[in-house]
PDB file of C-alpha atoms in Angstrom:
ATOM      1  CA  MET A   1      -0.708  24.217 -26.049  1.00 89.00           C
ATOM      2  CA  SER A   2      -1.504  26.916 -23.602  1.00 92.00           C
ATOM      3  CA  LYS A   3       0.631  27.331 -20.151  1.00 88.00           C
ATOM      4  CA  ASN A   4      -2.756  26.039 -18.161  1.00 90.00           C
ATOM      5  CA  ASP A   5      -2.959  23.273 -20.733  1.00 94.00           C
ATOM      6  CA  LYS A   6       1.383  22.848 -19.641  1.00 93.00           C
ATOM      7  CA  ILE A   7      -0.096  22.788 -16.083  1.00 91.00           C
ATOM      8  CA  GLN A   8      -2.649  20.745 -15.995  1.00 94.00           C
ATOM      9  CA  TYR A   9      -1.084  17.444 -18.677  1.00 94.00           C
ATOM     10  CA  TRP A  10       1.785  17.413 -15.867  1.00 94.00           C
ATOM     11  CA  GLN A  11      -1.099  16.954 -13.142  1.00 94.00           C
ATOM     12  CA  ARG A  12      -2.306  14.342 -14.786  1.00 94.00           C
ATOM     13  CA  ILE A  13       1.826  12.521 -15.851  1.00 95.00           C
ATOM     14  CA  PHE A  14       2.165  13.218 -11.066  1.00 94.00           C
ATOM     15  CA  GLN A  15      -1.755  11.781 -10.043  1.00 94.00           C
ATOM     16  CA  GLN A  16      -1.187   9.148 -12.327  1.00 94.00           C
ATOM     17  CA  GLN A  17       2.587   8.304 -11.179  1.00 95.00           C
ATOM     18  CA  THR A  18       1.593   8.071  -8.025  1.00 94.00           C
ATOM     19  CA  GLU A  19      -1.834   6.208  -8.280  1.00 95.00           C
ATOM     20  CA  SER A  20       0.399   3.943 -10.092  1.00 95.00           C
ATOM     21  CA  GLU A  21       2.991   3.499  -7.320  1.00 90.00           C
ATOM     22  CA  LEU A  22       5.726   3.161 -10.170  1.00 94.00           C
ATOM     23  CA  THR A  23       9.145   5.011  -8.885  1.00 96.00           C
ATOM     24  CA  LYS A  24       9.097   8.520 -10.570  1.00 96.00           C
ATOM     25  CA  ALA A  25      12.425   6.961 -13.028  1.00 97.00           C
ATOM     26  CA  GLU A  26       9.675   4.342 -14.270  1.00 97.00           C
ATOM     27  CA  CYS A  27       6.737   6.684 -14.677  1.00 95.00           C
ATOM     28  CA  CYS A  28       9.167   9.011 -17.364  1.00 95.00           C
ATOM     29  CA  LYS A  29      10.431   5.516 -19.313  1.00 96.00           C
ATOM     30  CA  THR A  30       6.563   4.585 -19.026  1.00 94.00           C
ATOM     31  CA  SER A  31       5.488   8.025 -20.735  1.00 92.00           C
ATOM     32  CA  ASP A  32       8.805   8.413 -22.654  1.00 95.00           C
ATOM     33  CA  LEU A  33       9.389  11.578 -20.665  1.00 96.00           C
ATOM     34  CA  THR A  34      13.278  12.686 -19.303  1.00 97.00           C
ATOM     35  CA  LEU A  35      13.512  12.568 -15.536  1.00 97.00           C
ATOM     36  CA  SER A  36      14.844  16.043 -15.470  1.00 97.00           C
ATOM     37  CA  THR A  37      11.962  17.751 -16.765  1.00 97.00           C
ATOM     38  CA  PHE A  38       9.895  15.160 -14.557  1.00 97.00           C
ATOM     39  CA  TYR A  39      11.692  17.625 -12.252  1.00 97.00           C
ATOM     40  CA  ALA A  40      12.116  20.217 -13.334  1.00 97.00           C
ATOM     41  CA  TRP A  41       7.872  20.390 -13.543  1.00 96.00           C
ATOM     42  CA  ALA A  42       7.856  19.251 -10.483  1.00 96.00           C
ATOM     43  CA  LYS A  43       9.207  22.274  -8.782  1.00 96.00           C
ATOM     44  CA  ASN A  44       7.186  24.492 -11.410  1.00 94.00           C
ATOM     45  CA  LEU A  45       4.238  23.397 -10.140  1.00 93.00           C
ATOM     46  CA  THR A  46       5.428  23.721  -6.292  1.00 92.00           C
ATOM     47  CA  ARG A  47       6.343  27.551  -7.344  1.00 92.00           C
ATOM     48  CA  ILE A  48       2.628  28.444  -9.302  1.00 88.00           C
ATOM     49  CA  ARG A  49       0.945  26.276  -6.154  1.00 85.00           C
ATOM     50  CA  HIS A  50       3.169  28.800  -3.901  1.00 86.00           C
ATOM     51  CA  GLN A  51       2.325  31.908  -5.734  1.00 85.00           C
ATOM     52  CA  LEU A  52      -1.093  30.962  -5.975  1.00 82.00           C
ATOM     53  CA  SER A  53      -1.276  30.341  -2.166  1.00 81.00           C
ATOM     54  CA  LYS A  54       0.009  34.105  -1.673  1.00 77.00           C
ATOM     55  CA  LYS A  55      -2.599  35.709  -3.608  1.00 72.00           C
ATOM     56  CA  TRP A  56      -5.380  34.292  -1.868  1.00 68.00           C
ATOM     57  CA  CYS A  57      -4.213  34.813   1.675  1.00 67.00           C
ATOM     58  CA  ARG A  58      -4.094  39.020   1.168  1.00 57.00           C
TER      59      ARG A  58
END
């Protein structure tokens, strides 16, 4: 799976969690994910978005 595919996958996971109104823990349990991985990817995506926004500000 490419880095871009992983980013898209996790964006879908976060969107599903938000739309389902499940807690993060419940979402992870139903998706067979660990909560620590969920939070790590949330942090990664925040960092990636921040880096991209800096590129557009130049």
